[in-house]
Tab-separated table of C-alpha atoms in Angstrom:
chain	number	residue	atom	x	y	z
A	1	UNK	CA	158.433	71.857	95.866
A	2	UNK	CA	158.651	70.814	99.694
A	3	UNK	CA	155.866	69.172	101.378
A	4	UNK	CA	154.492	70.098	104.190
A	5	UNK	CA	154.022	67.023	107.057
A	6	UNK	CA	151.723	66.970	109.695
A	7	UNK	CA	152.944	65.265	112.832
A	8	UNK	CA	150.768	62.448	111.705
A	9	UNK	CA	152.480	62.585	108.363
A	10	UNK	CA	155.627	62.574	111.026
A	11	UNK	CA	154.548	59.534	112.993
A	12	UNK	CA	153.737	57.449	109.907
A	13	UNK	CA	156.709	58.465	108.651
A	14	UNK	CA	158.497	57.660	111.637
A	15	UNK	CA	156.872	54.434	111.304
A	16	UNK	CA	154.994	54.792	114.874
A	17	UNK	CA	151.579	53.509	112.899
A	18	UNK	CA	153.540	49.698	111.670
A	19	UNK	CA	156.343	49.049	109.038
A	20	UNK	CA	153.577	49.143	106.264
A	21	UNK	CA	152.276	52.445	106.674
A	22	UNK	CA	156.006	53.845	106.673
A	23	UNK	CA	156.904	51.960	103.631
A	24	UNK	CA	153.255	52.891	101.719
A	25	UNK	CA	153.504	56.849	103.143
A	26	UNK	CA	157.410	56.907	102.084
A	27	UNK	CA	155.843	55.815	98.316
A	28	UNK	CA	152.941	58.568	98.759
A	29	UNK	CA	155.671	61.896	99.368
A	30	UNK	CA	157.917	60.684	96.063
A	31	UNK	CA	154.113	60.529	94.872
A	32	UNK	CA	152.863	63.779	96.151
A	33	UNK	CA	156.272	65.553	94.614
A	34	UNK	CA	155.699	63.873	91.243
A	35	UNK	CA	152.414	65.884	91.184
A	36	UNK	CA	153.613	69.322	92.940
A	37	UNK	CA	151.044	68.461	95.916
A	38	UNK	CA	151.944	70.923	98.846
A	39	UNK	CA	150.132	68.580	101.410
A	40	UNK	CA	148.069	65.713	102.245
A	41	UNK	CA	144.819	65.366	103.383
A	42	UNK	CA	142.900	62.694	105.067
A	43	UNK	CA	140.716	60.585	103.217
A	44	UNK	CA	137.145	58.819	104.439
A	45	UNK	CA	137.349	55.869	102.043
A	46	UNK	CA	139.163	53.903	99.350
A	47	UNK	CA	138.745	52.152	96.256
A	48	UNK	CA	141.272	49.393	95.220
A	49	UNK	CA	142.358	48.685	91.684
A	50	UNK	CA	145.244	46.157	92.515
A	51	UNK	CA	143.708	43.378	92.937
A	52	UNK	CA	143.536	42.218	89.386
A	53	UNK	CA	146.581	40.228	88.939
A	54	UNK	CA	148.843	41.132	85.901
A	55	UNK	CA	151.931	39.567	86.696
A	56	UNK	CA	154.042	38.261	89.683
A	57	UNK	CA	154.918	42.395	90.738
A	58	UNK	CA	151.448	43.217	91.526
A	59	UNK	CA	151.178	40.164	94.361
A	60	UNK	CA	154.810	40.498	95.473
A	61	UNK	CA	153.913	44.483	96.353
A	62	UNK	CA	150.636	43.345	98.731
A	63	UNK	CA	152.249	40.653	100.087
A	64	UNK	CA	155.227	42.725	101.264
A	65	UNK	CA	152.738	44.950	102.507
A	66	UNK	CA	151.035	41.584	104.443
A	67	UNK	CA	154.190	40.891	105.993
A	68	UNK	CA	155.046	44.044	107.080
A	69	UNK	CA	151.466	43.612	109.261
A	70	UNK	CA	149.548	46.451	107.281
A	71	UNK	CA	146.195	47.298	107.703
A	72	UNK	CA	143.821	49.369	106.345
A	73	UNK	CA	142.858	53.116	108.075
A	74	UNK	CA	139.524	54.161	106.324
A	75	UNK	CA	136.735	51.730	104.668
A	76	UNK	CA	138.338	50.389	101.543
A	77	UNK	CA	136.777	48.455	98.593
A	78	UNK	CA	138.316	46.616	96.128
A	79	UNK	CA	137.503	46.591	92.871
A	80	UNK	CA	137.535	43.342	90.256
A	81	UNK	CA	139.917	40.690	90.471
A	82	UNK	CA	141.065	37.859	88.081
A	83	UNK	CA	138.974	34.680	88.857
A	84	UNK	CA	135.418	34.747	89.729
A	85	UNK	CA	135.833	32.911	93.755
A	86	UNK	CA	132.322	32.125	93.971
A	87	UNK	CA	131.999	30.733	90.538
A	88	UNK	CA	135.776	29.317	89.946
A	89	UNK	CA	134.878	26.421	87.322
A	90	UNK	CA	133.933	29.545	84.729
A	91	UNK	CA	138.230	30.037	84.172
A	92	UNK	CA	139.757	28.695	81.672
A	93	UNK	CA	142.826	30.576	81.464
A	94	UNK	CA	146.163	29.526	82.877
A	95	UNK	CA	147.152	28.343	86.305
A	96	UNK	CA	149.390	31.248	86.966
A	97	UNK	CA	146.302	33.461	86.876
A	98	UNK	CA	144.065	31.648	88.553
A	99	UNK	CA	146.240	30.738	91.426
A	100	UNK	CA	148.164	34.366	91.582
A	101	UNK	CA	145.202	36.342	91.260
A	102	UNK	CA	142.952	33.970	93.585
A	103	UNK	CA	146.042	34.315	96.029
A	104	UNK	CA	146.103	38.485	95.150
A	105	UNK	CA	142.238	38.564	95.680
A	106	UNK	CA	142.609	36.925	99.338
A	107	UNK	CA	146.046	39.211	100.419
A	108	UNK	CA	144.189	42.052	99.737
A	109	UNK	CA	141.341	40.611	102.383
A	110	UNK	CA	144.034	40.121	104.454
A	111	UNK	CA	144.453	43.920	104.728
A	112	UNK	CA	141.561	44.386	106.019
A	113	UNK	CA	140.273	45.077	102.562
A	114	UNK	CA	136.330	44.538	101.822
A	115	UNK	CA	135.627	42.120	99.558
A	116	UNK	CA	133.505	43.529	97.502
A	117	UNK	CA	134.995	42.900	94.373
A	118	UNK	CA	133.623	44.923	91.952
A	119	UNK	CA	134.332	48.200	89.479
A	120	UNK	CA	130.547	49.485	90.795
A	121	UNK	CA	131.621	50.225	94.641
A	122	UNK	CA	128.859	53.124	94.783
A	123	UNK	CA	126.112	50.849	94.093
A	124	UNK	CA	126.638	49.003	97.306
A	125	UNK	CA	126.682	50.228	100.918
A	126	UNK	CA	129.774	51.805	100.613
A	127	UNK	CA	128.477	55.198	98.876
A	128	UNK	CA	130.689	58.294	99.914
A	129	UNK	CA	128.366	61.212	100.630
A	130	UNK	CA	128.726	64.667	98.968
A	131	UNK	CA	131.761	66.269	99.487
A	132	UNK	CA	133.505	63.603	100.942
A	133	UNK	CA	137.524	63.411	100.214
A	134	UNK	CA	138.576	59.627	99.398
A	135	UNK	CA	141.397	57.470	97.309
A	136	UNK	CA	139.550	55.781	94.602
A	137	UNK	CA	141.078	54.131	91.560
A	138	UNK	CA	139.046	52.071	88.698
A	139	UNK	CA	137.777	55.120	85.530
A	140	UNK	CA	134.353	54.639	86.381
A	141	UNK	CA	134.242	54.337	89.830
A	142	UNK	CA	136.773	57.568	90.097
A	143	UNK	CA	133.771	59.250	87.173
A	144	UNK	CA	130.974	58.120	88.688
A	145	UNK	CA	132.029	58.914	92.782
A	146	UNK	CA	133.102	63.045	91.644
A	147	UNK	CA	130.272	63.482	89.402
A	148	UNK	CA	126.982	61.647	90.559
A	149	UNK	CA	128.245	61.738	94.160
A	150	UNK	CA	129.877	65.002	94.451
A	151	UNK	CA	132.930	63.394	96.754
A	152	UNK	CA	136.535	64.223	95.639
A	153	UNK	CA	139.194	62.245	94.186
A	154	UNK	CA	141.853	61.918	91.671
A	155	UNK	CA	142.251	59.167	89.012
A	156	UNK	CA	144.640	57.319	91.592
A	157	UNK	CA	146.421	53.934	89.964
A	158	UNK	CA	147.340	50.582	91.387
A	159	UNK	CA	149.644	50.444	94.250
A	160	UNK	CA	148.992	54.295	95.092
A	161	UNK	CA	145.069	53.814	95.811
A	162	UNK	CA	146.398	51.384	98.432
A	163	UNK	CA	149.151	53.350	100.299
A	164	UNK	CA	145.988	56.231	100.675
A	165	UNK	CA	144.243	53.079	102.216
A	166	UNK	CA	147.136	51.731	104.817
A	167	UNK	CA	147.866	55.418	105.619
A	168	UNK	CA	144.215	57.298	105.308
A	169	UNK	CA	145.892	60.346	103.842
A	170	UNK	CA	146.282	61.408	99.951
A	171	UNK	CA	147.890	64.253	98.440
A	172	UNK	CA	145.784	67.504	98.101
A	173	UNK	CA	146.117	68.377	94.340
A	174	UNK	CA	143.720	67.975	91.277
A	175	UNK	CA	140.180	67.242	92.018
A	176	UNK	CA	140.572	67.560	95.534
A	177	UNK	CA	140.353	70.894	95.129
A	178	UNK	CA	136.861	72.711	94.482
A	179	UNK	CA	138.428	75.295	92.067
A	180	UNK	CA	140.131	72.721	89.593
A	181	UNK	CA	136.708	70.326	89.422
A	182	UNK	CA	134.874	74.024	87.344
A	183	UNK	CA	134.027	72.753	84.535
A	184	UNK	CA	135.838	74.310	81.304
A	185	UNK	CA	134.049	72.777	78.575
A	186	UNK	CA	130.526	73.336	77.527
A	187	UNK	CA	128.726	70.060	75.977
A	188	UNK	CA	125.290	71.011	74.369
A	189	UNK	CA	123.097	67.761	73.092
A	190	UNK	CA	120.882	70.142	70.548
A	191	UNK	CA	119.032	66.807	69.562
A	192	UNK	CA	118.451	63.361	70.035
A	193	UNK	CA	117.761	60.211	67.631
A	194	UNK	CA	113.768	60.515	67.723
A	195	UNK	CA	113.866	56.408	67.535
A	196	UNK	CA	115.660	56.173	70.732
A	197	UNK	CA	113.391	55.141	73.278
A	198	UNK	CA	116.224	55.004	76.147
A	199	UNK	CA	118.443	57.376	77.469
A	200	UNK	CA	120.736	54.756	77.822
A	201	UNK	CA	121.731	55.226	73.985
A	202	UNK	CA	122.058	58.587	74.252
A	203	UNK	CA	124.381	58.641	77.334
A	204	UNK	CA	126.745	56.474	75.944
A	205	UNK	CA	127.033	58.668	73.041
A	206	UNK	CA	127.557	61.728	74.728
A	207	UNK	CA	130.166	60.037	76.958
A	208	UNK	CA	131.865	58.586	74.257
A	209	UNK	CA	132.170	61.757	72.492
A	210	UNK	CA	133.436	63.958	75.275
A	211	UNK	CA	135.798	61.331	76.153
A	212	UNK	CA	137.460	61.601	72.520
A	213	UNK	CA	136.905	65.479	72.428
A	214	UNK	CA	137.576	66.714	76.294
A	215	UNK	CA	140.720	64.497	77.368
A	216	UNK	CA	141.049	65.234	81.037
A	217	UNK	CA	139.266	68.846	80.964
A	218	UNK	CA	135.723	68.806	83.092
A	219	UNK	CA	132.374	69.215	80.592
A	220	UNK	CA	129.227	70.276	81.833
A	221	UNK	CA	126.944	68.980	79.524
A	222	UNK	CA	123.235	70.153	78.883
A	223	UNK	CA	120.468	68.759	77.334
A	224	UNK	CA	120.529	65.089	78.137
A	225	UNK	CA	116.926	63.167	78.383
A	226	UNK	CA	114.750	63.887	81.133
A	227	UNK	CA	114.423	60.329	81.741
A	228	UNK	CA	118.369	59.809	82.821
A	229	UNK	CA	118.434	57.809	85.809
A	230	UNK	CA	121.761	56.425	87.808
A	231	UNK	CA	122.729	53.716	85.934
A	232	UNK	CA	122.015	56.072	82.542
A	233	UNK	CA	125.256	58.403	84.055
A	234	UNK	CA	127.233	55.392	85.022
A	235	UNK	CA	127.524	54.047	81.762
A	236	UNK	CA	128.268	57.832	80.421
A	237	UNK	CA	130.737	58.444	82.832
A	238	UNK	CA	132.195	54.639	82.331
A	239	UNK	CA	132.813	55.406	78.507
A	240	UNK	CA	134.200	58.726	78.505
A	241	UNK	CA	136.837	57.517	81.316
A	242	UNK	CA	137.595	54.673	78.748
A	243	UNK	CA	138.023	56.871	75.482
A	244	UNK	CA	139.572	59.460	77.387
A	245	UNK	CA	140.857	60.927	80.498
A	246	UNK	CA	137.966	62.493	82.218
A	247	UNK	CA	137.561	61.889	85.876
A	248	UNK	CA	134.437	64.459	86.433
A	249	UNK	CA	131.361	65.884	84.314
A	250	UNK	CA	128.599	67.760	85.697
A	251	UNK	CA	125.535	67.617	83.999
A	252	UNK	CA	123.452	70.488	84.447
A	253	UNK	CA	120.292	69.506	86.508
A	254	UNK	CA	121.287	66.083	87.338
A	255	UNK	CA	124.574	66.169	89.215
A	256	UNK	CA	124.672	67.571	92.332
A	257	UNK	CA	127.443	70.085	91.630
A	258	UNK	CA	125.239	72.200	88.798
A	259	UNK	CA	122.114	72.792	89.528
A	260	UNK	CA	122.624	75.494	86.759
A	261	UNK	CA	125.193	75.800	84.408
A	262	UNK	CA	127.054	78.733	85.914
A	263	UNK	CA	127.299	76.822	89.152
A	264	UNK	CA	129.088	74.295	86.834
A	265	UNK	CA	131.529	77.085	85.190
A	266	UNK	CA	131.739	78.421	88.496
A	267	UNK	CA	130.810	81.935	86.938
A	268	UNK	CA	133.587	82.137	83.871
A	269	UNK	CA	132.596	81.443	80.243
A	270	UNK	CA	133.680	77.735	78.889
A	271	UNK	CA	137.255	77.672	77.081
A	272	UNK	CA	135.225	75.941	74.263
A	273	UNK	CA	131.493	74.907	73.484
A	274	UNK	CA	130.624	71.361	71.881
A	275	UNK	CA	126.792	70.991	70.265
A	276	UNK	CA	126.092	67.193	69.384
A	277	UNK	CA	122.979	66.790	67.377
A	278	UNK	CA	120.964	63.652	67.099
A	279	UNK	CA	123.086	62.611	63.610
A	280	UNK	CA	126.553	63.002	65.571
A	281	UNK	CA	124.982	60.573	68.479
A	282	UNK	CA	123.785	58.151	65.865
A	283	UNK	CA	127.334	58.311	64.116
A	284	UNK	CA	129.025	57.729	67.618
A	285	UNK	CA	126.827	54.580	68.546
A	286	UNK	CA	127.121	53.184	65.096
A	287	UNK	CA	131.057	53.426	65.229
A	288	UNK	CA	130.680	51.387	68.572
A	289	UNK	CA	130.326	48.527	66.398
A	290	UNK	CA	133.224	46.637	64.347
A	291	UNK	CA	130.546	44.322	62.438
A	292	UNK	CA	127.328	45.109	60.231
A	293	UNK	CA	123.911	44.020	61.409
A	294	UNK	CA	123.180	40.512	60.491
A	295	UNK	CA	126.707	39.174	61.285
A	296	UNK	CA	126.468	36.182	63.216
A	297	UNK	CA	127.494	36.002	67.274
A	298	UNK	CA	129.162	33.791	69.810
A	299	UNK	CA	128.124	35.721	72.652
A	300	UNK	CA	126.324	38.447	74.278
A	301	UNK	CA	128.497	39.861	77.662
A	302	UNK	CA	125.940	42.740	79.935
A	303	UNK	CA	127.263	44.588	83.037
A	304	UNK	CA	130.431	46.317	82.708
A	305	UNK	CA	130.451	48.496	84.632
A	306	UNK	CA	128.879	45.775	86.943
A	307	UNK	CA	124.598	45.330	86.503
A	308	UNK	CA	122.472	46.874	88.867
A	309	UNK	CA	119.559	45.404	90.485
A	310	UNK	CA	117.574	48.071	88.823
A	311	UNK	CA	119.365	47.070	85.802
A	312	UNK	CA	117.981	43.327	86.272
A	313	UNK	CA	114.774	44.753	86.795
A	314	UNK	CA	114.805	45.592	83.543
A	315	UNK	CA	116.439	42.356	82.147
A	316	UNK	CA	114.294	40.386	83.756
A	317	UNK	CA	110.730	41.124	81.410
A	318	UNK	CA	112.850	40.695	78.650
A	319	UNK	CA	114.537	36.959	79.475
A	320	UNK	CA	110.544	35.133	78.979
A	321	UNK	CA	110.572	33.344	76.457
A	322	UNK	CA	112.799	31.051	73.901
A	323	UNK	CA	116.135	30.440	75.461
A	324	UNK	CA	119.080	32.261	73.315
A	325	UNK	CA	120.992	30.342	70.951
A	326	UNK	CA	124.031	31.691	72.280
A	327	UNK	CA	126.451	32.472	75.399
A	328	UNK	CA	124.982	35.296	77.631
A	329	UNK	CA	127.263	36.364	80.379
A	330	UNK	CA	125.781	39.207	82.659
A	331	UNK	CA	128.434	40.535	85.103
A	332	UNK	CA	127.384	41.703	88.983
A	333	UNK	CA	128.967	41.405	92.413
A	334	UNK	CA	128.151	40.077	95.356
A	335	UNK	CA	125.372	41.915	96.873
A	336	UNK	CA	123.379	42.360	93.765
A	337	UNK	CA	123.797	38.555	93.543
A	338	UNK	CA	123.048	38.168	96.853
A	339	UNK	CA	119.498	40.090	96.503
A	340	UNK	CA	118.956	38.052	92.964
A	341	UNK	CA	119.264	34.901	95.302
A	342	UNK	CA	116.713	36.610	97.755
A	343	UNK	CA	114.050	36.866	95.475
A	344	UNK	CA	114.745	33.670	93.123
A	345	UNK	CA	116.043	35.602	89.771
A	346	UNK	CA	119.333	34.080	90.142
A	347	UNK	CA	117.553	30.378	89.204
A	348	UNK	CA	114.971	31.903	86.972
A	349	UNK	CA	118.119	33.696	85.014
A	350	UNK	CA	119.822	30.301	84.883
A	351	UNK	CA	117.043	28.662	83.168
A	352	UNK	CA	116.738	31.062	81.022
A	353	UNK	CA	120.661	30.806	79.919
A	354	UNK	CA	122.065	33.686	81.282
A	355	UNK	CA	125.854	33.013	83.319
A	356	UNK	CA	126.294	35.219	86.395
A	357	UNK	CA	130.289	36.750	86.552
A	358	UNK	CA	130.630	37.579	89.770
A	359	UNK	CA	133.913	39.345	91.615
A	360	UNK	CA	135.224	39.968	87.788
A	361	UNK	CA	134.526	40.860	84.139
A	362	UNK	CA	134.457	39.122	80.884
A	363	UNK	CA	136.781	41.674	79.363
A	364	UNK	CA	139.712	41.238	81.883
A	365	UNK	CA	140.144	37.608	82.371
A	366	UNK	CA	139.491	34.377	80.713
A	367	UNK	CA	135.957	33.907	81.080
A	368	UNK	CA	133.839	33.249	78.052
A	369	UNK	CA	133.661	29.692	76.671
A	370	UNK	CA	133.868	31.178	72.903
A	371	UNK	CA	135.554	34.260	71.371
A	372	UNK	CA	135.324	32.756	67.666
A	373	UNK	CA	133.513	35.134	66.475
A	374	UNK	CA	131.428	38.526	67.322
A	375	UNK	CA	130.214	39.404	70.927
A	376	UNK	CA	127.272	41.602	71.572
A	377	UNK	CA	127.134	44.175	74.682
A	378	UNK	CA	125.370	47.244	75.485
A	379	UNK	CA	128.228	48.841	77.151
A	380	UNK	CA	130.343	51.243	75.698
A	381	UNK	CA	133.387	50.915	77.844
A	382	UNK	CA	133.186	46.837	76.869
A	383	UNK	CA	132.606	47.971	73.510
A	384	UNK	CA	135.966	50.190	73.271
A	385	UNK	CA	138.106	47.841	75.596
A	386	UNK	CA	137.197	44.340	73.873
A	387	UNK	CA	138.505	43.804	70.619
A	388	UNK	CA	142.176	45.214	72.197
A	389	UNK	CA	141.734	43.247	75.028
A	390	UNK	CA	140.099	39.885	74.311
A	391	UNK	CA	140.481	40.170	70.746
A	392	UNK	CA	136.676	40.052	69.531
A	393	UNK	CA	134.846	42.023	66.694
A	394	UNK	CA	131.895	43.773	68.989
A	395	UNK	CA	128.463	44.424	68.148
A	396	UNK	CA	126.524	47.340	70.358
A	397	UNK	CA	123.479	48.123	71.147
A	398	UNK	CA	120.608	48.371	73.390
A	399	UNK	CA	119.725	45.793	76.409
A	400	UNK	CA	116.826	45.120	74.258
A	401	UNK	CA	119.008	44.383	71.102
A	402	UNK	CA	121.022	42.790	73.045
A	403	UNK	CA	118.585	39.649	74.045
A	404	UNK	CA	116.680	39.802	71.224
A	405	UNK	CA	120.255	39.062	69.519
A	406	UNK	CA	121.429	36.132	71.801
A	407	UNK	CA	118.057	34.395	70.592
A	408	UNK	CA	118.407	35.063	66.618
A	409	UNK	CA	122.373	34.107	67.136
A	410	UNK	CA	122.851	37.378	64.938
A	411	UNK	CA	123.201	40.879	65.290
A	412	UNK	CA	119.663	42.246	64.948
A	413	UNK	CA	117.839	45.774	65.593
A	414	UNK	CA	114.411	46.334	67.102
């Protein structure tokens, strides 16, 4: 199928806009081809996944770009990296990584990339408003920016995410489109866990189980708790990316797309209805786990997708008290840290033995002083990608659990 160019297409083609933007929008046509887009369309904002550094390739690609003088055309973000550059003496891995993916981190800044660092882009200033079409790549961020923001973007990959950036255009297929982001699966949560206190639990659950059961098909999904807040649908929308493909849910009364379910199905009956009931959500969250209650821990890891402030607010009660027996990593970025500085949590977590990971993630890079044994989390995307990536039996449950665990050095319930 043939493309068709717009004379800026043309002049970045032509290289007119700089040797980069030829070489990234030369990359985004074979791209756009690949996925039978018949155009491009311009873009407000991207999100960078590249700047994680897994192997020699990924810096050789930016720093071609760097010589080549490129430069960003929208607002662009960039997501985790290897090393933590505020905190560096927390890696322990090899020099290769900490001096290619420092070096990756700071090319990427030299694109006139933010440095924001972090898989939770939303929950800074750089929030795209409804409707909005932008690049993003990282599961969640892509999850969370179509379904609790209403913008518009595809899962987009490393190296692609930044040629949208350099060139401010992205190929007008998938999500992009209003028609393909109707919702074809119905999700129905009959019941919930009466000893749940958070919707927290439940979210994770449901997102866990329409990841497995929905692949890349869009759920809207009706009856989750009243009490669902923000961070509630990040973590829901951080897990189903993770155990599947899914890149936009709506759920009915919460996301801006469906206020009602038909707005969701955009007037057609669902090609299938799900109903979870409060023993399939138990059953999901208990599967979470690799390791019995009781079995003794190394470390507790909280923030992935990255913590909140809101979600310290809620930490914060809970940290009084005896000191854990145990590591506990909690991993932010920079402007949460930045207000946890502000109002003096940052020393009062520090004293209370909690290690800030800033600009990256326990999961992705050599971080934690001890993977001997279990680790405790109350994500479910750390929970799926840890014991594959790291290596770890993992132990999940609520932020509650979680601390009251670090302190009994086991895996306990409340």
């Amino acid at each position: 199928m043939s493309i068709a160019l717009s004379s800026v297409d043309e002049s970045l083609l032509s290289g007119e806009q700089g040797g980069a933007a030829a070489f990234a929008m030369r990359l985004l046509v074979r791209f756009a081809e690949a996925v039978g887009a018949e155009r491009f369309v311009d873009i407000e904002a991207a999100h960078i996944d590249g700047c994680l550094y897994l192997g020699q390739v990924s810096l050789d690609f930016v720093e071609h770009l760097v010589s080549l003088g490129g430069r960003v055309r929208v607002p662009t973000t960039l997501n985790v990296g290897s090393v933590d550059l505020i905190h560096p003496e927390l890696f322990h891995g090899s020099d290769e990584v900490s001096h290619g993916g420092a070096r990756l981190m700071r090319a990427h800044e030299e694109l006139g990339c933010v440095p924001t660092f972090t898989c939770a882009p939303y929950q800074t200033i750089f929030r795209p408003r409804f409707g909005a079409q932008i690049a993003w790549a990282e599961s969640n961020a892509i999850v969370f920016a179509n379904s609790v923001l209403g913008a518009r973007t595809n899962r987009y990959g490393d190296f692609i995410d930044l040629c949208c950036a350099l060139t401010g255009r992205a190929p007008y297929y998938g999500l992009h489109i209003g028609e393909n982001r109707r919702a074809r699966i119905l999700v129905e949560v009959e019941s919930l866990p009466e000893e749940w206190a958070e919707a927290g639990l439940a979210c994770v659950a449901v997102g866990h189980a329409i990841g497995r059961r929905c692949g890349d098909r869009v759920p809207a999904i009706t009856g989750l708790p009243v009490s669902t807040n923000e961070d509630d649908l990040k973590a829901l929308g951080a897990v189903a990316a993770s155990a599947g493909a899914v890149a936009l849910f709506h759920a009915v009364g919460l996301t801006p797309e469906a206020p009602t379910i038909e707005a969701a199905l955009q007037g057609r009956a669902p090609e299938e209805v799900i109903r979870l009931r409060a023993a399939d959500l138990r059953e999901t969250v208990h599967k979470l786990s690799t390791v019995p209650d009781g079995t003794p821990l190394t470390a507790v890891s909280l923030g992935t997708p990255h913590f909140s402030l809101s979600e310290f607010g809620r930490l914060m009660p809970l940290i009084d008290g005896s000191r854990p027996v145990i590591d506990v990593y909690v991993n932010t970025h920079r402007a949460v840290l930045d207000e946890l500085q502000r109002r003096g949590w940052e020393e009062r977590l520090r004293e209370a033995g909690v290690t800030l990971v800033i600009d990256t993630c326990t999961y992705v890079t050599a971080v934690m002083r001890d993977l001997s044994g279990a680790v405790m989390t109350n994500s479910g995307k750390w929970a799926y990608y840890a014991p594959g990536n790291i290596g770890v039996d993992v132990a999940f449950g609520s932020l509650a659990d979680c601390v009251a665990s670090a302190r009994a050095g086991k895996v306990v319930r409340l």
